[in-house]
XYZ file of C-alpha atoms in Angstrom:
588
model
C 17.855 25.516 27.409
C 20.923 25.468 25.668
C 23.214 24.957 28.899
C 20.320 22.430 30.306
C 21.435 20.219 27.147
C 25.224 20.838 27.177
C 25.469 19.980 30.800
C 24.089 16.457 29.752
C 27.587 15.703 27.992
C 30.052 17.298 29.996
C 31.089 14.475 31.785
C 32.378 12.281 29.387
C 34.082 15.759 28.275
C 35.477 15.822 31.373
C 36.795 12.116 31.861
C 37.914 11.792 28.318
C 40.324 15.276 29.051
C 41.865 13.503 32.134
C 42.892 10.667 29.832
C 44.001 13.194 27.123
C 46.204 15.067 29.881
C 47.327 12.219 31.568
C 48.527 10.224 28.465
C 46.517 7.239 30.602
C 43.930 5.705 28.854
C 43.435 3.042 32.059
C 42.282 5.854 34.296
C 38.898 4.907 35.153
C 36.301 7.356 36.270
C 33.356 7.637 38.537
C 30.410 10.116 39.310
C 31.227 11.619 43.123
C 33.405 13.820 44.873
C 37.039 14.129 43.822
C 39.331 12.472 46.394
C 42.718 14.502 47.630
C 44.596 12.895 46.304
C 43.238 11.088 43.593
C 43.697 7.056 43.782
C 45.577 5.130 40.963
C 44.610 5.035 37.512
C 40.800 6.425 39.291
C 39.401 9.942 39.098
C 35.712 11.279 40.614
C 33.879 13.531 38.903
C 30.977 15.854 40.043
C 27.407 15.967 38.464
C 27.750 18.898 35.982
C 26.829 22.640 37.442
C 22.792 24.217 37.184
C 24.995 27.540 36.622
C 27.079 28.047 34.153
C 28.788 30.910 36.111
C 30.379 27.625 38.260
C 31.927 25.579 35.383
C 35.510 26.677 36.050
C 35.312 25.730 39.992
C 33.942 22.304 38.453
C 36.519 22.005 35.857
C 39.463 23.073 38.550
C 38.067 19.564 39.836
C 38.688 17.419 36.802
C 41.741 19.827 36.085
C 43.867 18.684 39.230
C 42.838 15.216 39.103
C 44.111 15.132 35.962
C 47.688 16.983 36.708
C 48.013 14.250 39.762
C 48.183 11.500 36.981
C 50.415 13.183 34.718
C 53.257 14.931 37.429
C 53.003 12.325 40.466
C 54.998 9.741 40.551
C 54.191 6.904 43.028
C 56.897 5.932 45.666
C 57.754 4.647 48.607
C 55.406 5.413 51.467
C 56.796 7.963 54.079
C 55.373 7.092 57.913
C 53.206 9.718 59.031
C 50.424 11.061 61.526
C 47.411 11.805 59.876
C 47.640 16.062 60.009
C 51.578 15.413 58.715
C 50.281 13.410 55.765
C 47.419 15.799 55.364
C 49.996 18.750 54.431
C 52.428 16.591 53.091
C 49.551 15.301 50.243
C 48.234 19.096 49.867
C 51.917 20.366 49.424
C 52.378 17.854 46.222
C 48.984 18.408 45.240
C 49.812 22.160 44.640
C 52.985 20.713 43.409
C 51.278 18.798 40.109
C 48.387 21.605 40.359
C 51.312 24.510 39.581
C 52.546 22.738 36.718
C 49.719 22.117 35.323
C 48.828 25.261 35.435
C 51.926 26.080 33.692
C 51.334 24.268 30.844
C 47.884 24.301 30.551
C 46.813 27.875 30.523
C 42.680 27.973 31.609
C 43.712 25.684 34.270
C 44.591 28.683 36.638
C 41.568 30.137 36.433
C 40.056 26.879 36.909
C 42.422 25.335 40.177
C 41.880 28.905 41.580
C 38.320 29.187 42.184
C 38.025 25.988 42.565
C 40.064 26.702 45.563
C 38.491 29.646 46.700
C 34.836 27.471 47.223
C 36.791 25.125 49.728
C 38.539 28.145 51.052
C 34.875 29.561 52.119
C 33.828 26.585 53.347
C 36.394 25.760 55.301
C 35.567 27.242 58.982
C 37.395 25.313 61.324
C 40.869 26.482 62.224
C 41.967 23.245 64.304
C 41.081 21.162 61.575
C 43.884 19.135 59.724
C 42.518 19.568 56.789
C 42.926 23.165 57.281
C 46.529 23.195 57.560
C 46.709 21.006 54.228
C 44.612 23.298 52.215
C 46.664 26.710 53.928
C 49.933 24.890 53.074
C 48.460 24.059 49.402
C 47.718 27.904 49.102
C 50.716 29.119 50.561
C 53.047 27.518 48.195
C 50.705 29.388 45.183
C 51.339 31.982 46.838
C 55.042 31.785 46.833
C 55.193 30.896 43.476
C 53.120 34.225 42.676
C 49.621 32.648 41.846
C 46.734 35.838 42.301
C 44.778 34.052 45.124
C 41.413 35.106 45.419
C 39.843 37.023 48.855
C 39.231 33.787 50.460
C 41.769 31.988 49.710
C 44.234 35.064 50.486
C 42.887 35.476 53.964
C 43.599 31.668 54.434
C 46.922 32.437 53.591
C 47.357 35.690 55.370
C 46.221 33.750 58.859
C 48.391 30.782 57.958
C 51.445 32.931 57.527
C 50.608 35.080 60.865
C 50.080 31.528 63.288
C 53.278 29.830 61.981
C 55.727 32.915 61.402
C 56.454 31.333 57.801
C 57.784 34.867 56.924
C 61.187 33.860 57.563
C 61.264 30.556 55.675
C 63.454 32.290 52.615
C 65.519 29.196 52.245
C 62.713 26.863 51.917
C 60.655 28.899 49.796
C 63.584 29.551 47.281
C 64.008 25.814 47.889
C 60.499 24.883 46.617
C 60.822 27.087 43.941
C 63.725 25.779 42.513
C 62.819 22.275 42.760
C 58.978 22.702 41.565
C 59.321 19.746 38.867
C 61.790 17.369 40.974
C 59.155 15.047 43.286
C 61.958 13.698 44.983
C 63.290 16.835 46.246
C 60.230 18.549 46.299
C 59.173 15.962 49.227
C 62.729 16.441 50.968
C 62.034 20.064 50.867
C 58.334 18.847 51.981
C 59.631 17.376 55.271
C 61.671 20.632 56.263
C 58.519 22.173 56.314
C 56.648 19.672 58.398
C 59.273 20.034 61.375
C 58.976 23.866 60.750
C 54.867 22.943 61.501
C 55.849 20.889 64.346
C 54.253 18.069 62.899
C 57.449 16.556 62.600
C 60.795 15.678 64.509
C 63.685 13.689 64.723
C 65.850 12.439 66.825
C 68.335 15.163 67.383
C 65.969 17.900 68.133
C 65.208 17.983 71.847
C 62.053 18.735 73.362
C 63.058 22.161 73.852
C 62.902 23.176 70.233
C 59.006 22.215 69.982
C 57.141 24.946 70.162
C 55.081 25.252 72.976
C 51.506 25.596 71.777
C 49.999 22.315 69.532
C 48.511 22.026 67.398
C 45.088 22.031 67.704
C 43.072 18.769 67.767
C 40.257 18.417 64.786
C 37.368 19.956 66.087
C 35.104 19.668 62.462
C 35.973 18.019 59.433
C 36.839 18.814 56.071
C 33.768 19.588 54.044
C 31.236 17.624 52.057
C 30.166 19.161 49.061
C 26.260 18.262 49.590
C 25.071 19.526 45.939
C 22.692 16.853 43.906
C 25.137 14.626 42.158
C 22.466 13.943 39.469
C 23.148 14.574 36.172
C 26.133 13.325 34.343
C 27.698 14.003 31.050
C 30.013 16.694 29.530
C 30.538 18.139 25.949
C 33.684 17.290 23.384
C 37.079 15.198 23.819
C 39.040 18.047 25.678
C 38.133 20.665 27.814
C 38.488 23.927 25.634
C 39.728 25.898 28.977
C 42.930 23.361 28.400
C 45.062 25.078 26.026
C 48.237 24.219 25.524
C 50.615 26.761 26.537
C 53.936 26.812 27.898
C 54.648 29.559 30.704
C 58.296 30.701 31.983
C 58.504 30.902 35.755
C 58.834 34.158 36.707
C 62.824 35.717 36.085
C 62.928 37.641 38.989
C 62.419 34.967 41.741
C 65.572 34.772 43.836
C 68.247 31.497 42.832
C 68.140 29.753 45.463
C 69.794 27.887 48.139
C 70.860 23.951 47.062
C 67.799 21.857 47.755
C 68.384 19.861 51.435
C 71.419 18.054 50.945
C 69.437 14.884 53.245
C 70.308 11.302 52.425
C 67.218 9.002 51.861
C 63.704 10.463 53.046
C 63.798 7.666 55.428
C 66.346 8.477 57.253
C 65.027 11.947 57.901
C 62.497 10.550 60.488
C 63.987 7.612 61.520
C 62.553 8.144 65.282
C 59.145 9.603 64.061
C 57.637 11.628 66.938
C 54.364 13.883 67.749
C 55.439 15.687 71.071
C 52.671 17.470 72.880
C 49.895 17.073 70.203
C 46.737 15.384 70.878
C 47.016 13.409 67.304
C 50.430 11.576 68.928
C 48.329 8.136 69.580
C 46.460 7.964 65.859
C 48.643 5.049 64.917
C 46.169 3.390 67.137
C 44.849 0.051 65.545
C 41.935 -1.462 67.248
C 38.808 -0.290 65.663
C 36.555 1.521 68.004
C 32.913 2.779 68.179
C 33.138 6.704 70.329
C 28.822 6.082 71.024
C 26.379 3.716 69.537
C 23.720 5.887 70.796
C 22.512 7.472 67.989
C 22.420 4.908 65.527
C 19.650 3.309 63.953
C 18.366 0.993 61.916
C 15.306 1.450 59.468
C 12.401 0.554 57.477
C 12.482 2.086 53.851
C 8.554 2.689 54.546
C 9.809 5.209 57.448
C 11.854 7.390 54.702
C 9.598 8.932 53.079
C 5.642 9.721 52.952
C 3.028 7.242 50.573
C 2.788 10.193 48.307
C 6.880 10.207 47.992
C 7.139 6.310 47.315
C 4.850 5.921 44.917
C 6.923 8.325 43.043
C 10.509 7.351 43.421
C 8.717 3.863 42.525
C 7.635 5.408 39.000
C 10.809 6.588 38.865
C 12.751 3.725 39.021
C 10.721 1.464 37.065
C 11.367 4.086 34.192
C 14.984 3.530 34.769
C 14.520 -0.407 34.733
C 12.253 -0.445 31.429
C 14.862 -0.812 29.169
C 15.504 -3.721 31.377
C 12.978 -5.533 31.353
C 13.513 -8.083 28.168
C 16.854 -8.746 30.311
C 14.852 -9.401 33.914
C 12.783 -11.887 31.948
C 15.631 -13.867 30.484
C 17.995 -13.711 33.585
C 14.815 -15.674 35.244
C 13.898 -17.843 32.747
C 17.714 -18.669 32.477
C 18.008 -19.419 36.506
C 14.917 -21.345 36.765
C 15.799 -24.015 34.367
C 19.352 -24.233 35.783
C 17.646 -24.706 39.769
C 15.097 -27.052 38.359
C 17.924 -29.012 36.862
C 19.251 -29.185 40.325
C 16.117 -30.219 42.247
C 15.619 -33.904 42.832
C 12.630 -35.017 41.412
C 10.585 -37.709 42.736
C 6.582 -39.061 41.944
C 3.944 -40.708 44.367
C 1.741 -43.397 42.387
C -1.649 -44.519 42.959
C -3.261 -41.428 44.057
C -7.110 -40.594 43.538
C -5.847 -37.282 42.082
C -3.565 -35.900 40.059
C -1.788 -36.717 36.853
C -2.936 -39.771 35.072
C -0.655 -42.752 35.150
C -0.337 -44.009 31.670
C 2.174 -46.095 32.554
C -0.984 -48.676 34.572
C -3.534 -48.160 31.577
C -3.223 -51.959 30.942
C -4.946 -52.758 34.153
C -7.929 -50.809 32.952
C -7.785 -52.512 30.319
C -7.619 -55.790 31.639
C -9.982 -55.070 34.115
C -12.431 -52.787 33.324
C -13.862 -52.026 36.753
C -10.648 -51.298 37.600
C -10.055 -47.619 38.920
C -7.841 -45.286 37.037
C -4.238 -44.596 38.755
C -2.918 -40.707 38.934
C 0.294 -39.695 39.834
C 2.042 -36.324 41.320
C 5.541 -35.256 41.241
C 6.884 -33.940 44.256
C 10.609 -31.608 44.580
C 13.057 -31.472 47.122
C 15.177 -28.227 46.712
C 18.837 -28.926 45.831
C 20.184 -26.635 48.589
C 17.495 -23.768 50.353
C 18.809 -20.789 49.420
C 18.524 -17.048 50.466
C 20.472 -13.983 49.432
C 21.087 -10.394 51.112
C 21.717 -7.584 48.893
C 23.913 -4.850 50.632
C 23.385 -1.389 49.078
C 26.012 1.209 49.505
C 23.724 4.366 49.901
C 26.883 6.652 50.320
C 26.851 10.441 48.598
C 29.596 9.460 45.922
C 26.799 7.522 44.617
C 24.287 10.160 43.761
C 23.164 10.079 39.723
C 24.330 7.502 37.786
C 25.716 4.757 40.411
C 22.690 4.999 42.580
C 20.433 4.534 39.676
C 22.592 1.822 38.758
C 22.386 0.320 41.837
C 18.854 0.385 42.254
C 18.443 -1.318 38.706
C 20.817 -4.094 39.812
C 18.937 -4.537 43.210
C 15.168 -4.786 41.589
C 16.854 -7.320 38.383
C 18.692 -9.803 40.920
C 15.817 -9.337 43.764
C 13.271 -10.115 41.175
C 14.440 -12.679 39.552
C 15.392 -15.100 42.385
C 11.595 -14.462 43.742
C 10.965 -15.598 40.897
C 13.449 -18.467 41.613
C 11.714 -19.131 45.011
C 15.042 -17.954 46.211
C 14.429 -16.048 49.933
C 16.100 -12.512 48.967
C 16.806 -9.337 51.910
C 17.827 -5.943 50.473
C 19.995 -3.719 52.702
C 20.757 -0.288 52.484
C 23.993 1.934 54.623
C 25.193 5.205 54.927
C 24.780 7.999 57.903
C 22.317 9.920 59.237
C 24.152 13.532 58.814
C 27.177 15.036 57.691
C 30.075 15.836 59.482
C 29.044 13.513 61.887
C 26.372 14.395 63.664
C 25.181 13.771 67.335
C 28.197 11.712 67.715
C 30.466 14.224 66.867
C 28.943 17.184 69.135
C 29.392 14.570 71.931
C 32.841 13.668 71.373
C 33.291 18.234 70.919
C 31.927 18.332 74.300
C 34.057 15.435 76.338
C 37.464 17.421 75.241
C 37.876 16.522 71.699
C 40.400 13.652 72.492
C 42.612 11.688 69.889
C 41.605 8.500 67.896
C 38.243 8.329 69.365
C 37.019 5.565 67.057
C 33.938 5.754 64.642
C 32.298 9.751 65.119
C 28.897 9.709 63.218
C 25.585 8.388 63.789
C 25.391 5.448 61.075
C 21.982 4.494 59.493
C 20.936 0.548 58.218
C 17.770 0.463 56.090
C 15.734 -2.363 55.269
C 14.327 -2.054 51.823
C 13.293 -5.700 52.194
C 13.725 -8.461 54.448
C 13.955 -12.095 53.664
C 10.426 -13.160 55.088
C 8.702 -10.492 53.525
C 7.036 -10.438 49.772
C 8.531 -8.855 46.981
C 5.203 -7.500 45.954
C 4.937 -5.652 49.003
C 8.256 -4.694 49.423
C 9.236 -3.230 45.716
C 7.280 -0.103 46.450
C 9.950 1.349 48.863
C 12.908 1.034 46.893
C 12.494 4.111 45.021
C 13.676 5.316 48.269
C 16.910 5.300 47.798
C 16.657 7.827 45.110
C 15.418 10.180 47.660
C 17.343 13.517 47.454
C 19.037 14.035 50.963
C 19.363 10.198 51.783
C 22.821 9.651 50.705
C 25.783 10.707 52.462
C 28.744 9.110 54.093
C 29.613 5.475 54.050
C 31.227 3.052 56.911
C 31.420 0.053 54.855
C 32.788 -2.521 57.543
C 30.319 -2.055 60.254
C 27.152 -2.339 57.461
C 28.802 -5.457 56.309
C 29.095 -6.770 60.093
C 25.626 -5.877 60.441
C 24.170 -7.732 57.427
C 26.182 -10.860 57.875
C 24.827 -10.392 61.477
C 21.382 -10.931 60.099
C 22.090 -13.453 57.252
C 24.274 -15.813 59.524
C 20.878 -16.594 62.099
C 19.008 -17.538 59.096
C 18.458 -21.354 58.731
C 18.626 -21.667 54.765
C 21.554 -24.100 54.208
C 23.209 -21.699 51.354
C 24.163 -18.233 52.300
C 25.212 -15.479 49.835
C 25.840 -11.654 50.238
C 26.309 -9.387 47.605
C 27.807 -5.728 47.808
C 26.617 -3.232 45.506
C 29.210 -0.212 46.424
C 31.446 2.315 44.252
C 34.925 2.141 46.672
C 36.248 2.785 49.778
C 34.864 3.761 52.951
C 34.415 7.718 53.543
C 33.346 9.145 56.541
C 35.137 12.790 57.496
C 34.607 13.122 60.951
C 36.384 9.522 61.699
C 39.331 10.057 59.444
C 39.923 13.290 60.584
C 40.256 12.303 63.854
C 41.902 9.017 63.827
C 44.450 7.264 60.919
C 43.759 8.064 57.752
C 43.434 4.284 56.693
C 40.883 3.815 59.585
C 37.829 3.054 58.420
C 39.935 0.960 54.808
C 41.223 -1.317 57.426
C 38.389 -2.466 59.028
C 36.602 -3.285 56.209
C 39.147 -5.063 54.948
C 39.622 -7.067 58.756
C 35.782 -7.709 58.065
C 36.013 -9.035 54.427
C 38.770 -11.320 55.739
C 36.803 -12.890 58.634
C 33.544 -13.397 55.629
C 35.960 -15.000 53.072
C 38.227 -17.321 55.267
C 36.183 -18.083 58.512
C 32.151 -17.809 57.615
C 29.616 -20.097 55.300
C 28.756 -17.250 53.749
C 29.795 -16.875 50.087
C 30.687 -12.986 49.464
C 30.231 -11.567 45.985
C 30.728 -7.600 45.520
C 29.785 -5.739 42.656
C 31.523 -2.154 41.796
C 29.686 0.503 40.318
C 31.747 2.544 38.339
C 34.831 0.966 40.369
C 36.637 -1.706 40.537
C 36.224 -3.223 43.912
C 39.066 -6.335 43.577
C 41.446 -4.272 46.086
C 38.963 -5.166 48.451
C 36.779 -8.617 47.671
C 38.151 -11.426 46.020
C 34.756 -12.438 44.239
C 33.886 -9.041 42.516
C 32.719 -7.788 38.820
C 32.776 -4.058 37.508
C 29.807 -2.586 35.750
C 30.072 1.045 34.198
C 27.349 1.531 32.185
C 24.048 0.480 32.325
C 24.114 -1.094 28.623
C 26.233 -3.804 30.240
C 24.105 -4.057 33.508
C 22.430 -7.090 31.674
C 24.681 -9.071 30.392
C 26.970 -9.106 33.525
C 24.571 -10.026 36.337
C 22.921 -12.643 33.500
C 27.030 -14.037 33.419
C 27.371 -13.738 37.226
C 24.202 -14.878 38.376
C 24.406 -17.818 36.322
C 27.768 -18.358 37.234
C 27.034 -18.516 41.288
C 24.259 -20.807 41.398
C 25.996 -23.131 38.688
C 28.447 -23.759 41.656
């Protein structure tokens, strides 16, 4: 029990230690899978382990993040193909993670096995990702780190393919120049061309070695554990200790680092001979198959028995709520009815009575009595489409969060008479799925385009009731339902669906925690892919549709991407905001 009730605050532990490290109290942090690297001034961190025996595998997690924030430096972007940027990212990732690990003793222990779990998982040799995460190891390795078995055989195979044996002057190289970035990467690019993943002008085609390498043929893993509890324990990690370690005396002095003038200049005529990744600076976004797509019914998710569950479930998240739903509609139906034109029709046989034609009656006592009605025109007919980002980095908190947000706003315009559809995206497997084993089985070519089978749900749509429909959006909380997100075809597909409706007033609102993540596509095509469609996407909404586009980021600011967006982190505020907001958009 004891562990059951420290796991419940080791993730504020955990974020509050990044900012501690760092020195950055602007970092920002979020309840998912840690990206490699980490984006600016952001940091993802897993649900807390069931086992204690994994806390320093989870803690190697926060641990790098946190090194990336306090040893990288940002600079100017080097051109690239997407398995040279892979290994170029890994190499300063092991960079920050080494001296780190230097100064911060139970790091080690923590970066190593953390290590060693992607080391098991990873299974596919002509993966990219499997070069960057050999190349991280490697240079631990080098620099005398004990790798663990898995981890060591990684290496072992690594060294064997390439022949790095003989790479003395680079090593010593590295070594020397472990805490200057701007050599480091220099040294960085040697090692590239010694991959063959890069080459410049003056090397013919002679010197590339003859064999490729290898096109992706899986992905680099998902970790597919319940992200469901969040918390952590204390304002630093305890494993953190500050300690300063010597590099080891006996490494060899080395060689001066590459004398090179700017990076730039060092791959001035960028080139990927013989290598089936040479056409990923490909632009034009492409689908490989639409076959195995599909879009569904909440209903279809999950049995009676299952709904009425995740229902109970959700309305015990919302209770705290519910003093909030009522005031966000009472607030919203004054401001419409302020806006509706208001007319009566006079002399009816029913209705209100007419005081203002008493007098007749009273003249005239025969006389009939007059009733009135009012009658309303709408200011402007209105509906709204929720989108609902149903992607694995939003397991625990931001999925509850999101579901709270959907059943406040969604209830309170029905209660508006405002037409509302809820939307749901995210996959239907990992690692791409049916789409992927196709594309495996034509020959594995380069930048094939979108490679997994996407899913749409319909918690609600516009014509239906809310009464009928609220019972199905516990679904979302269903275990196994999230995992990976393609955020610019789900917002195609909803403005799709919104533009064909005939309500004069249009709005869509994202509910999402980022970027778009999908492994199988990025591995195989640019590594900004799937960022720069939805950003092509967003443009076309904003500057050429009726439809207004709001986004709101859970646990993440979402401004890089929409220019109407708000930021909610913790359900306290969930109120207040969407009262502000909500208010705010139908004032206009």
């Amino acid at each position: 029990m004891g562990w059951i009730k420290n796991r419940e605050r080791l993730f504020e532990a955990a974020a509050s230690s990044i900012k501690a490290i760092a020195n950055n109290k602007n970092i920002s942090s979020k309840n998912g899978i840690a990206q490699r690297p980490p984006s600016i001034n952001q940091v993802a961190i897993s649900s807390t382990p069931r086992s204690s025996k994994d806390i320093h595998s989870w803690r190697g997690e926060s641990d790098f993040q946190a090194f990336w924030h306090l040893y990288h430096k940002q600079t100017k972007e080097i051109p690239l193909t997407l398995p040279a940027r892979i290994v170029f990212n890994e190499l300063e990732m092991s960079r920050v993670e080494i001296l780190g690990s230097n100064k911060y003793k139970g790091s080690k222990k923590n970066i190593l096995e953390y290590l060693e779990i992607k080391s098991i998982n990873m299974d596919d040799e002509k993966s990219p990702n499997f070069l960057g995460l050999c190349s991280n190891l490697w240079l631990k390795n080098v620099l005398g780190f004990k790798l663990s078995s898995a981890s060591k055989t990684l290496v072992d195979s690594f060294n064997k393919k390439y022949d790095l044996s003989s790479l003395d002057s680079i090593k010593n190289n590295f070594i020397n120049n472990i805490d200057n970035q701007e050599l480091f990467e220099e040294i960085s690019l040697d090692f590239l061309k010694k991959l063959k993943l890069l080459i410049t002008n003056n090397q013919s085609e002679e010197d590339v070695d003859d064999e490729p390498i290898e096109s992706p043929g899986s992905t680099n893993e998902i970790e597919q554990d319940s992200l469901d509890d969040l918390g952590e324990n204390s304002s630093s990690d305890s494993s953190l200790e500050d300690i300063n370690l010597e590099m080891d005396d006996n490494l060899q002095e080395s060689a001066q680092a590459t004398d090179g003038n700017a990076i730039d200049e060092e791959i001035d005529a960028l080139a990927y001979p013989q290598n089936d990744f040479q056409n990923t600076l490909k632009k034009d976004y492409a689908i490989f198959t639409s076959d195995f797509d599909e879009v569904i019914d909440a209903k279809d998710l999950t049995t009676p028995e299952e709904a009425i569950r995740l229902r109970n479930q959700l309305d015990n998240l919302i209770k705290p709520h519910q003093t909030t739903i009522g005031k966000l509609a009472n607030r919203l139906q004054r401001l419409l009815l302020a806006k509706q034109n208001t007319s009566w029709n006079y002399n009816l046989e029913e209705g209100m009575l007419d005081t203002a034609r008493l007098h007749r009656v009273i003249a005239e006592p025969g006389h009939p009595l007059s009733y009135k009605q009012e009658t309303e025109t709408n200011f402007k007919d209105t509906v709204v489409t929720l989108l609902i980002d149903n992607s694995g980095s939003m397991r625990g908190r931001s999925i509850s969060l999101a579901a709270i947000c959907t059943d406040i706003i969604g209830s309170t315009l029905e209660r508006c008479q405002i037409k509302t559809e809820v939307l749901g995206f995210t996959t239907k497997h990992w690692k791409g799925g049916d789409s992927k084993q196709l594309w495996i089985s034509n020959g594995s070519y380069s930048s094939p385009g979108r490679l997994n089978d996407i899913r749409h749900i319909i918690y609600k749509s516009a014509d239906n009731s809310w009464r009928r429909a609220r019972k199905y959006f516990g679904a979302m909380l269903r275990e196994g339902l999230l995992k990976e997100n393609i955020d610019g075809e789900a917002l195609s597909w909803s403005h799709k669906r919104l533009i064909k409706r005939n309500e004069e007033r249009k709005i869509l609102i994202v509910i999402s925690d980022g970027a778009p993540v999908d492994d199988s596509t990025l591995s195989a095509n640019r590594e900004d892919y799937l960022d720069n469609h939805l950003k092509e996407i967003i443009s076309l909404i904003e500057n050429d549709s009726p439809v207004e586009l709001q986004a709101i980021g859970i646990g993440h600011d979402v401004t890089k991407y929409y220019k109407n967006a708000i930021t909610i982190n913790r359900a306290e505020e969930l109120g207040e905001v969407l009262l502000d907001e909500l208010t705010k958009l139908f004032k206009n």
